[in-house]
Amino acid sequence: MRVITTGTRLAAMLLATALLAGCASTKEEQAPDVAEGQLYQEGRAALEDGRYTTAVNRLEAIDTRYPFGEHAEQAQLELIYAYYETSDWEAARAAASRFIRLHPDHPQVDYAYYMRGLAAWEAGRFSLESLRLIDISKRDLGATRDAYSDFRDLVRRYPNSQYAPDARQRIVYLRNLLAQHELEVADFYLRKGAYLAAVKRGRWVIEHYPEAESTRDALAVMVEGYLGLDMPERAKESLRVLIENAPNHERLNGRTFDPRYVKADPISA
């Protein structure tokens, strides 16, 4: 005969309780088997009441059960917001992209573009706090780049959208952030003696973020990087552009540039 100890019985009871709770939870999460209109009403009510998990549940049910129903398009649109409010940034972006693909001419498609960018913005929000890390080269600003691209898509396609003014403000901030990040990486490369990589980062900033505040610093990076590569003529060429665009730059003493990391003599344009 097998003896069941008190500890074994307790563990079994706890397991059974957990299984029952799981079944109950699953049952509660299942959308009721009702008509599309009622599902939509319940989803809308949940959105208005801030019960976003329930809203997701009802709106997903409409999308699954009634993909061509009366409320299908609006449910897909509102599902983007419901995902956003539950902090499911990936789902919000996926839902927005799907809506854009399925309904490119919808009168509210600009909202889908905006929410896609906003979800990426939130996904990268910790990247927006600080750029200073022990090893900046390992920093990943993928979500921040996605937000920048999404907001640019919005203002390019729908410049008169009600969401465009906010998107433009975010673009300026993100552009400066991304440019600064590239320069942090370039600075890291200069310290490590990877001068060609530093020059490429500086050029990238100038080519891709020409309106960013950091373009002057990008020129300074290129000057120093070319000095490290023992290419004085290219360094002087970049220096002349720096002097022309930022004569009072902190790295300049008149028309002379003093390298910070590279072991080289100061150069003048």
PDB file of C-alpha atoms in Angstrom:
ATOM      1  CA  MET A   1       0.000   0.000   0.000  1.00  0.00           C
ATOM      2  CA  ARG A   2       1.297   3.450  -0.926  1.00  0.00           C
ATOM      3  CA  VAL A   3       1.334   5.926   1.923  1.00  0.00           C
ATOM      4  CA  ILE A   4       0.368   9.498   1.064  1.00  0.00           C
ATOM      5  CA  THR A   5       2.039  11.966   3.378  1.00  0.00           C
ATOM      6  CA  THR A   6       0.472  15.172   4.622  1.00  0.00           C
ATOM      7  CA  GLY A   7       2.872  17.194   2.462  1.00  0.00           C
ATOM      8  CA  THR A   8       1.917  15.200  -0.614  1.00  0.00           C
ATOM      9  CA  ARG A   9      -1.773  15.716   0.085  1.00  0.00           C
ATOM     10  CA  LEU A  10      -1.264  19.436   0.547  1.00  0.00           C
ATOM     11  CA  ALA A  11       0.628  19.678  -2.726  1.00  0.00           C
ATOM     12  CA  ALA A  12      -2.115  17.748  -4.506  1.00  0.00           C
ATOM     13  CA  MET A  13      -4.788  20.018  -3.063  1.00  0.00           C
ATOM     14  CA  LEU A  14      -2.885  23.113  -4.120  1.00  0.00           C
ATOM     15  CA  LEU A  15      -2.435  21.706  -7.618  1.00  0.00           C
ATOM     16  CA  ALA A  16      -6.132  20.910  -7.908  1.00  0.00           C
ATOM     17  CA  THR A  17      -7.046  24.380  -6.681  1.00  0.00           C
ATOM     18  CA  ALA A  18      -4.700  25.940  -9.233  1.00  0.00           C
ATOM     19  CA  LEU A  19      -6.176  23.848 -12.030  1.00  0.00           C
ATOM     20  CA  LEU A  20      -9.706  24.808 -11.039  1.00  0.00           C
ATOM     21  CA  ALA A  21      -8.713  28.459 -10.853  1.00  0.00           C
ATOM     22  CA  GLY A  22      -7.122  28.167 -14.258  1.00  0.00           C
ATOM     23  CA  CYS A  23     -10.275  26.666 -15.724  1.00  0.00           C
ATOM     24  CA  ALA A  24     -12.390  29.361 -14.133  1.00  0.00           C
ATOM     25  CA  SER A  25     -10.054  32.045 -15.427  1.00  0.00           C
ATOM     26  CA  THR A  26     -10.186  30.595 -18.922  1.00  0.00           C
ATOM     27  CA  LYS A  27     -13.951  30.479 -18.773  1.00  0.00           C
ATOM     28  CA  GLU A  28     -14.155  34.083 -17.659  1.00  0.00           C
ATOM     29  CA  GLU A  29     -11.847  35.173 -20.441  1.00  0.00           C
ATOM     30  CA  GLN A  30     -13.939  33.559 -23.148  1.00  0.00           C
ATOM     31  CA  ALA A  31     -16.172  36.003 -24.959  1.00  0.00           C
ATOM     32  CA  PRO A  32     -19.870  35.100 -24.709  1.00  0.00           C
ATOM     33  CA  ASP A  33     -21.475  33.376 -27.661  1.00  0.00           C
ATOM     34  CA  VAL A  34     -23.666  36.311 -28.661  1.00  0.00           C
ATOM     35  CA  ALA A  35     -24.413  38.344 -31.752  1.00  0.00           C
ATOM     36  CA  GLU A  36     -21.860  40.712 -33.242  1.00  0.00           C
ATOM     37  CA  GLY A  37     -23.771  43.797 -32.159  1.00  0.00           C
ATOM     38  CA  GLN A  38     -23.797  42.768 -28.514  1.00  0.00           C
ATOM     39  CA  LEU A  39     -20.108  41.891 -28.594  1.00  0.00           C
ATOM     40  CA  TYR A  40     -19.359  45.304 -30.007  1.00  0.00           C
ATOM     41  CA  GLN A  41     -21.507  47.077 -27.422  1.00  0.00           C
ATOM     42  CA  GLU A  42     -19.757  45.199 -24.635  1.00  0.00           C
ATOM     43  CA  GLY A  43     -16.376  45.996 -26.125  1.00  0.00           C
ATOM     44  CA  ARG A  44     -17.205  49.691 -26.447  1.00  0.00           C
ATOM     45  CA  ALA A  45     -18.549  49.826 -22.901  1.00  0.00           C
ATOM     46  CA  ALA A  46     -15.399  48.159 -21.607  1.00  0.00           C
ATOM     47  CA  LEU A  47     -13.241  50.697 -23.453  1.00  0.00           C
ATOM     48  CA  GLU A  48     -15.182  53.612 -22.018  1.00  0.00           C
ATOM     49  CA  ASP A  49     -14.976  52.147 -18.512  1.00  0.00           C
ATOM     50  CA  GLY A  50     -11.252  51.479 -18.750  1.00  0.00           C
ATOM     51  CA  ARG A  51     -11.678  47.692 -18.639  1.00  0.00           C
ATOM     52  CA  TYR A  52      -9.214  47.198 -21.436  1.00  0.00           C
ATOM     53  CA  THR A  53      -8.612  43.473 -21.016  1.00  0.00           C
ATOM     54  CA  THR A  54     -12.336  42.851 -21.431  1.00  0.00           C
ATOM     55  CA  ALA A  55     -12.383  45.211 -24.390  1.00  0.00           C
ATOM     56  CA  VAL A  56      -9.586  43.240 -26.040  1.00  0.00           C
ATOM     57  CA  ASN A  57     -11.504  40.038 -25.400  1.00  0.00           C
ATOM     58  CA  ARG A  58     -14.722  41.271 -27.035  1.00  0.00           C
ATOM     59  CA  LEU A  59     -13.061  43.044 -29.949  1.00  0.00           C
ATOM     60  CA  GLU A  60     -10.864  40.048 -30.716  1.00  0.00           C
ATOM     61  CA  ALA A  61     -14.000  37.878 -30.723  1.00  0.00           C
ATOM     62  CA  ILE A  62     -15.594  40.137 -33.346  1.00  0.00           C
ATOM     63  CA  ASP A  63     -12.442  39.989 -35.443  1.00  0.00           C
ATOM     64  CA  THR A  64     -12.421  36.200 -35.247  1.00  0.00           C
ATOM     65  CA  ARG A  65     -16.124  35.368 -35.517  1.00  0.00           C
ATOM     66  CA  TYR A  66     -17.386  38.190 -37.719  1.00  0.00           C
ATOM     67  CA  PRO A  67     -14.419  39.271 -39.919  1.00  0.00           C
ATOM     68  CA  PHE A  68     -16.815  40.713 -42.534  1.00  0.00           C
ATOM     69  CA  GLY A  69     -19.491  41.900 -40.150  1.00  0.00           C
ATOM     70  CA  GLU A  70     -21.038  45.310 -39.714  1.00  0.00           C
ATOM     71  CA  HIS A  71     -18.652  46.278 -36.905  1.00  0.00           C
ATOM     72  CA  ALA A  72     -15.539  44.461 -38.157  1.00  0.00           C
ATOM     73  CA  GLU A  73     -13.572  47.481 -39.375  1.00  0.00           C
ATOM     74  CA  GLN A  74     -14.344  49.623 -36.346  1.00  0.00           C
ATOM     75  CA  ALA A  75     -13.557  46.742 -34.007  1.00  0.00           C
ATOM     76  CA  GLN A  76     -10.165  46.299 -35.664  1.00  0.00           C
ATOM     77  CA  LEU A  77      -9.470  50.000 -35.258  1.00  0.00           C
ATOM     78  CA  GLU A  78     -10.491  50.076 -31.610  1.00  0.00           C
ATOM     79  CA  LEU A  79      -8.555  46.905 -30.911  1.00  0.00           C
ATOM     80  CA  ILE A  80      -5.374  48.857 -31.652  1.00  0.00           C
ATOM     81  CA  TYR A  81      -6.196  51.238 -28.811  1.00  0.00           C
ATOM     82  CA  ALA A  82      -7.232  48.423 -26.474  1.00  0.00           C
ATOM     83  CA  TYR A  83      -3.900  46.672 -27.006  1.00  0.00           C
ATOM     84  CA  TYR A  84      -2.114  49.972 -26.440  1.00  0.00           C
ATOM     85  CA  GLU A  85      -3.885  50.529 -23.131  1.00  0.00           C
ATOM     86  CA  THR A  86      -2.919  47.045 -21.938  1.00  0.00           C
ATOM     87  CA  SER A  87       0.720  47.899 -22.716  1.00  0.00           C
ATOM     88  CA  ASP A  88       0.885  45.213 -25.385  1.00  0.00           C
ATOM     89  CA  TRP A  89       2.948  47.345 -27.730  1.00  0.00           C
ATOM     90  CA  GLU A  90       3.775  44.564 -30.186  1.00  0.00           C
ATOM     91  CA  ALA A  91       0.123  43.584 -30.555  1.00  0.00           C
ATOM     92  CA  ALA A  92      -0.866  47.234 -30.998  1.00  0.00           C
ATOM     93  CA  ARG A  93       1.706  47.711 -33.753  1.00  0.00           C
ATOM     94  CA  ALA A  94       0.711  44.459 -35.449  1.00  0.00           C
ATOM     95  CA  ALA A  95      -2.972  45.391 -35.319  1.00  0.00           C
ATOM     96  CA  ALA A  96      -2.228  48.861 -36.696  1.00  0.00           C
ATOM     97  CA  SER A  97      -0.127  47.452 -39.535  1.00  0.00           C
ATOM     98  CA  ARG A  98      -2.857  44.957 -40.359  1.00  0.00           C
ATOM     99  CA  PHE A  99      -5.509  47.678 -40.437  1.00  0.00           C
ATOM    100  CA  ILE A 100      -3.344  49.814 -42.726  1.00  0.00           C
ATOM    101  CA  ARG A 101      -2.828  46.880 -45.053  1.00  0.00           C
ATOM    102  CA  LEU A 102      -6.499  45.864 -45.160  1.00  0.00           C
ATOM    103  CA  HIS A 103      -8.054  49.333 -45.214  1.00  0.00           C
ATOM    104  CA  PRO A 104      -5.591  51.774 -46.851  1.00  0.00           C
ATOM    105  CA  ASP A 105      -8.410  54.123 -47.879  1.00  0.00           C
ATOM    106  CA  HIS A 106     -10.297  54.116 -44.585  1.00  0.00           C
ATOM    107  CA  PRO A 107     -11.073  57.673 -43.378  1.00  0.00           C
ATOM    108  CA  GLN A 108      -9.380  56.925 -40.056  1.00  0.00           C
ATOM    109  CA  VAL A 109      -6.321  55.122 -41.356  1.00  0.00           C
ATOM    110  CA  ASP A 110      -4.184  58.073 -40.210  1.00  0.00           C
ATOM    111  CA  TYR A 111      -5.144  57.095 -36.668  1.00  0.00           C
ATOM    112  CA  ALA A 112      -3.711  53.617 -37.288  1.00  0.00           C
ATOM    113  CA  TYR A 113      -0.435  55.156 -38.468  1.00  0.00           C
ATOM    114  CA  TYR A 114      -0.335  57.395 -35.397  1.00  0.00           C
ATOM    115  CA  MET A 115      -1.062  54.598 -32.936  1.00  0.00           C
ATOM    116  CA  ARG A 116       1.553  52.391 -34.568  1.00  0.00           C
ATOM    117  CA  GLY A 117       4.134  55.084 -33.932  1.00  0.00           C
ATOM    118  CA  LEU A 118       2.862  55.733 -30.422  1.00  0.00           C
ATOM    119  CA  ALA A 119       3.132  52.047 -29.526  1.00  0.00           C
ATOM    120  CA  ALA A 120       6.730  51.995 -30.753  1.00  0.00           C
ATOM    121  CA  TRP A 121       7.399  55.191 -28.779  1.00  0.00           C
ATOM    122  CA  GLU A 122       6.160  53.508 -25.609  1.00  0.00           C
ATOM    123  CA  ALA A 123       8.091  50.323 -26.362  1.00  0.00           C
ATOM    124  CA  GLY A 124      11.264  52.394 -26.516  1.00  0.00           C
ATOM    125  CA  ARG A 125      10.442  54.750 -23.660  1.00  0.00           C
ATOM    126  CA  PHE A 126      13.255  53.462 -21.455  1.00  0.00           C
ATOM    127  CA  SER A 127      15.648  54.308 -24.275  1.00  0.00           C
ATOM    128  CA  LEU A 128      14.406  57.883 -24.087  1.00  0.00           C
ATOM    129  CA  GLU A 129      15.548  58.315 -20.500  1.00  0.00           C
ATOM    130  CA  SER A 130      19.310  58.244 -20.914  1.00  0.00           C
ATOM    131  CA  LEU A 131      21.926  57.401 -23.481  1.00  0.00           C
ATOM    132  CA  ARG A 132      24.785  56.868 -21.064  1.00  0.00           C
ATOM    133  CA  LEU A 133      25.764  53.226 -20.688  1.00  0.00           C
ATOM    134  CA  ILE A 134      28.973  51.421 -19.819  1.00  0.00           C
ATOM    135  CA  ASP A 135      29.153  50.126 -23.389  1.00  0.00           C
ATOM    136  CA  ILE A 136      27.013  52.314 -25.596  1.00  0.00           C
ATOM    137  CA  SER A 137      27.729  50.166 -28.629  1.00  0.00           C
ATOM    138  CA  LYS A 138      25.428  47.507 -27.180  1.00  0.00           C
ATOM    139  CA  ARG A 139      22.467  49.853 -26.891  1.00  0.00           C
ATOM    140  CA  ASP A 140      19.436  48.840 -28.954  1.00  0.00           C
ATOM    141  CA  LEU A 141      17.139  51.659 -30.038  1.00  0.00           C
ATOM    142  CA  GLY A 142      15.112  49.513 -32.433  1.00  0.00           C
ATOM    143  CA  ALA A 143      11.706  50.543 -31.079  1.00  0.00           C
ATOM    144  CA  THR A 144      12.746  54.199 -31.074  1.00  0.00           C
ATOM    145  CA  ARG A 145      13.779  53.950 -34.720  1.00  0.00           C
ATOM    146  CA  ASP A 146      10.443  52.304 -35.497  1.00  0.00           C
ATOM    147  CA  ALA A 147       8.606  55.198 -33.842  1.00  0.00           C
ATOM    148  CA  TYR A 148      10.639  57.719 -35.849  1.00  0.00           C
ATOM    149  CA  SER A 149       9.851  55.895 -39.094  1.00  0.00           C
ATOM    150  CA  ASP A 150       6.157  55.494 -38.245  1.00  0.00           C
ATOM    151  CA  PHE A 151       5.628  59.148 -37.370  1.00  0.00           C
ATOM    152  CA  ARG A 152       7.433  60.209 -40.532  1.00  0.00           C
ATOM    153  CA  ASP A 153       5.134  57.960 -42.551  1.00  0.00           C
ATOM    154  CA  LEU A 154       2.140  59.625 -40.951  1.00  0.00           C
ATOM    155  CA  VAL A 155       3.178  63.233 -41.634  1.00  0.00           C
ATOM    156  CA  ARG A 156       4.333  62.396 -45.167  1.00  0.00           C
ATOM    157  CA  ARG A 157       1.118  60.633 -46.129  1.00  0.00           C
ATOM    158  CA  TYR A 158      -1.336  62.725 -44.118  1.00  0.00           C
ATOM    159  CA  PRO A 159       0.237  66.146 -43.469  1.00  0.00           C
ATOM    160  CA  ASN A 160      -3.161  67.629 -42.551  1.00  0.00           C
ATOM    161  CA  SER A 161      -4.123  64.872 -40.128  1.00  0.00           C
ATOM    162  CA  GLN A 162      -5.181  65.945 -36.661  1.00  0.00           C
ATOM    163  CA  TYR A 163      -2.390  63.707 -35.359  1.00  0.00           C
ATOM    164  CA  ALA A 164       0.319  65.261 -37.536  1.00  0.00           C
ATOM    165  CA  PRO A 165       1.256  68.178 -35.202  1.00  0.00           C
ATOM    166  CA  ASP A 166       1.990  65.839 -32.309  1.00  0.00           C
ATOM    167  CA  ALA A 167       3.825  63.455 -34.626  1.00  0.00           C
ATOM    168  CA  ARG A 168       6.040  66.283 -35.894  1.00  0.00           C
ATOM    169  CA  GLN A 169       7.042  67.236 -32.351  1.00  0.00           C
ATOM    170  CA  ARG A 170       7.914  63.640 -31.592  1.00  0.00           C
ATOM    171  CA  ILE A 171       9.908  63.383 -34.820  1.00  0.00           C
ATOM    172  CA  VAL A 172      12.119  66.309 -33.790  1.00  0.00           C
ATOM    173  CA  TYR A 173      12.763  64.761 -30.400  1.00  0.00           C
ATOM    174  CA  LEU A 174      13.412  61.284 -31.805  1.00  0.00           C
ATOM    175  CA  ARG A 175      15.642  62.609 -34.570  1.00  0.00           C
ATOM    176  CA  ASN A 176      17.861  64.394 -32.055  1.00  0.00           C
ATOM    177  CA  LEU A 177      17.869  61.356 -29.795  1.00  0.00           C
ATOM    178  CA  LEU A 178      18.847  58.941 -32.558  1.00  0.00           C
ATOM    179  CA  ALA A 179      21.528  61.281 -33.885  1.00  0.00           C
ATOM    180  CA  GLN A 180      22.962  61.678 -30.410  1.00  0.00           C
ATOM    181  CA  HIS A 181      22.969  57.938 -29.973  1.00  0.00           C
ATOM    182  CA  GLU A 182      24.979  57.515 -33.163  1.00  0.00           C
ATOM    183  CA  LEU A 183      27.499  60.030 -31.858  1.00  0.00           C
ATOM    184  CA  GLU A 184      27.748  58.220 -28.532  1.00  0.00           C
ATOM    185  CA  VAL A 185      28.635  55.109 -30.496  1.00  0.00           C
ATOM    186  CA  ALA A 186      31.109  57.114 -32.606  1.00  0.00           C
ATOM    187  CA  ASP A 187      32.696  58.437 -29.427  1.00  0.00           C
ATOM    188  CA  PHE A 188      33.033  54.866 -28.196  1.00  0.00           C
ATOM    189  CA  TYR A 189      34.774  53.905 -31.443  1.00  0.00           C
ATOM    190  CA  LEU A 190      37.163  56.829 -31.190  1.00  0.00           C
ATOM    191  CA  ARG A 191      38.161  55.769 -27.684  1.00  0.00           C
ATOM    192  CA  LYS A 192      38.753  52.228 -28.922  1.00  0.00           C
ATOM    193  CA  GLY A 193      40.777  53.356 -31.931  1.00  0.00           C
ATOM    194  CA  ALA A 194      38.153  52.204 -34.472  1.00  0.00           C
ATOM    195  CA  TYR A 195      38.525  55.380 -36.502  1.00  0.00           C
ATOM    196  CA  LEU A 196      36.912  54.222 -39.732  1.00  0.00           C
ATOM    197  CA  ALA A 197      33.797  53.091 -37.834  1.00  0.00           C
ATOM    198  CA  ALA A 198      33.674  56.468 -36.084  1.00  0.00           C
ATOM    199  CA  VAL A 199      33.885  58.351 -39.397  1.00  0.00           C
ATOM    200  CA  LYS A 200      31.082  56.216 -40.817  1.00  0.00           C
ATOM    201  CA  ARG A 201      28.879  56.992 -37.809  1.00  0.00           C
ATOM    202  CA  GLY A 202      29.505  60.705 -38.197  1.00  0.00           C
ATOM    203  CA  ARG A 203      28.669  60.565 -41.893  1.00  0.00           C
ATOM    204  CA  TRP A 204      25.526  58.554 -41.128  1.00  0.00           C
ATOM    205  CA  VAL A 205      24.252  61.311 -38.838  1.00  0.00           C
ATOM    206  CA  ILE A 206      24.835  63.988 -41.463  1.00  0.00           C
ATOM    207  CA  GLU A 207      23.203  61.965 -44.241  1.00  0.00           C
ATOM    208  CA  HIS A 208      20.201  60.620 -42.327  1.00  0.00           C
ATOM    209  CA  TYR A 209      19.540  63.316 -39.724  1.00  0.00           C
ATOM    210  CA  PRO A 210      20.654  66.527 -41.472  1.00  0.00           C
ATOM    211  CA  GLU A 211      18.282  68.667 -39.405  1.00  0.00           C
ATOM    212  CA  ALA A 212      19.421  67.280 -36.062  1.00  0.00           C
ATOM    213  CA  GLU A 213      21.306  69.468 -33.624  1.00  0.00           C
ATOM    214  CA  SER A 214      24.102  66.900 -33.514  1.00  0.00           C
ATOM    215  CA  THR A 215      25.282  67.315 -37.102  1.00  0.00           C
ATOM    216  CA  ARG A 216      27.992  69.748 -35.968  1.00  0.00           C
ATOM    217  CA  ASP A 217      29.263  67.207 -33.476  1.00  0.00           C
ATOM    218  CA  ALA A 218      29.170  64.622 -36.271  1.00  0.00           C
ATOM    219  CA  LEU A 219      31.560  66.814 -38.275  1.00  0.00           C
ATOM    220  CA  ALA A 220      33.884  67.004 -35.271  1.00  0.00           C
ATOM    221  CA  VAL A 221      33.819  63.209 -35.048  1.00  0.00           C
ATOM    222  CA  MET A 222      34.785  62.984 -38.711  1.00  0.00           C
ATOM    223  CA  VAL A 223      37.665  65.420 -38.267  1.00  0.00           C
ATOM    224  CA  GLU A 224      39.101  63.378 -35.418  1.00  0.00           C
ATOM    225  CA  GLY A 225      38.387  60.074 -37.120  1.00  0.00           C
ATOM    226  CA  TYR A 226      40.256  61.134 -40.250  1.00  0.00           C
ATOM    227  CA  LEU A 227      43.175  62.252 -38.098  1.00  0.00           C
ATOM    228  CA  GLY A 228      43.229  58.800 -36.548  1.00  0.00           C
ATOM    229  CA  LEU A 229      43.261  57.292 -40.047  1.00  0.00           C
ATOM    230  CA  ASP A 230      46.195  59.558 -40.940  1.00  0.00           C
ATOM    231  CA  MET A 231      44.174  61.316 -43.622  1.00  0.00           C
ATOM    232  CA  PRO A 232      44.937  64.991 -42.867  1.00  0.00           C
ATOM    233  CA  GLU A 233      43.439  66.378 -46.072  1.00  0.00           C
ATOM    234  CA  ARG A 234      40.087  64.707 -45.418  1.00  0.00           C
ATOM    235  CA  ALA A 235      40.294  65.922 -41.835  1.00  0.00           C
ATOM    236  CA  LYS A 236      40.862  69.508 -43.002  1.00  0.00           C
ATOM    237  CA  GLU A 237      38.005  69.216 -45.467  1.00  0.00           C
ATOM    238  CA  SER A 238      35.622  68.210 -42.676  1.00  0.00           C
ATOM    239  CA  LEU A 239      37.095  70.902 -40.441  1.00  0.00           C
ATOM    240  CA  ARG A 240      36.337  73.622 -42.993  1.00  0.00           C
ATOM    241  CA  VAL A 241      32.713  72.469 -43.156  1.00  0.00           C
ATOM    242  CA  LEU A 242      32.558  72.482 -39.348  1.00  0.00           C
ATOM    243  CA  ILE A 243      33.948  76.024 -39.164  1.00  0.00           C
ATOM    244  CA  GLU A 244      31.521  77.207 -41.827  1.00  0.00           C
ATOM    245  CA  ASN A 245      28.492  75.761 -40.053  1.00  0.00           C
ATOM    246  CA  ALA A 246      29.500  76.114 -36.400  1.00  0.00           C
ATOM    247  CA  PRO A 247      32.332  78.638 -35.979  1.00  0.00           C
ATOM    248  CA  ASN A 248      31.792  78.667 -32.198  1.00  0.00           C
ATOM    249  CA  HIS A 249      31.785  74.914 -31.758  1.00  0.00           C
ATOM    250  CA  GLU A 250      33.299  73.806 -28.452  1.00  0.00           C
ATOM    251  CA  ARG A 251      35.976  71.736 -30.199  1.00  0.00           C
ATOM    252  CA  LEU A 252      37.295  74.784 -32.041  1.00  0.00           C
ATOM    253  CA  ASN A 253      39.811  77.347 -30.951  1.00  0.00           C
ATOM    254  CA  GLY A 254      39.387  79.882 -33.707  1.00  0.00           C
ATOM    255  CA  ARG A 255      40.080  77.820 -36.825  1.00  0.00           C
ATOM    256  CA  THR A 256      42.081  75.180 -34.966  1.00  0.00           C
ATOM    257  CA  PHE A 257      40.813  71.766 -33.928  1.00  0.00           C
ATOM    258  CA  ASP A 258      42.393  69.940 -31.006  1.00  0.00           C
ATOM    259  CA  PRO A 259      41.727  66.155 -31.074  1.00  0.00           C
ATOM    260  CA  ARG A 260      40.329  64.643 -27.902  1.00  0.00           C
ATOM    261  CA  TYR A 261      41.206  60.958 -28.254  1.00  0.00           C
ATOM    262  CA  VAL A 262      43.538  60.653 -31.238  1.00  0.00           C
ATOM    263  CA  LYS A 263      47.235  61.147 -30.605  1.00  0.00           C
ATOM    264  CA  ALA A 264      47.756  63.816 -33.228  1.00  0.00           C
ATOM    265  CA  ASP A 265      48.723  67.465 -33.343  1.00  0.00           C
ATOM    266  CA  PRO A 266      46.001  70.106 -33.574  1.00  0.00           C
ATOM    267  CA  ILE A 267      45.124  71.045 -37.142  1.00  0.00           C
ATOM    268  CA  SER A 268      43.936  74.292 -38.676  1.00  0.00           C
ATOM    269  CA  ALA A 269      41.812  74.905 -41.740  1.00  0.00           C
TER     270      ALA A 269
END
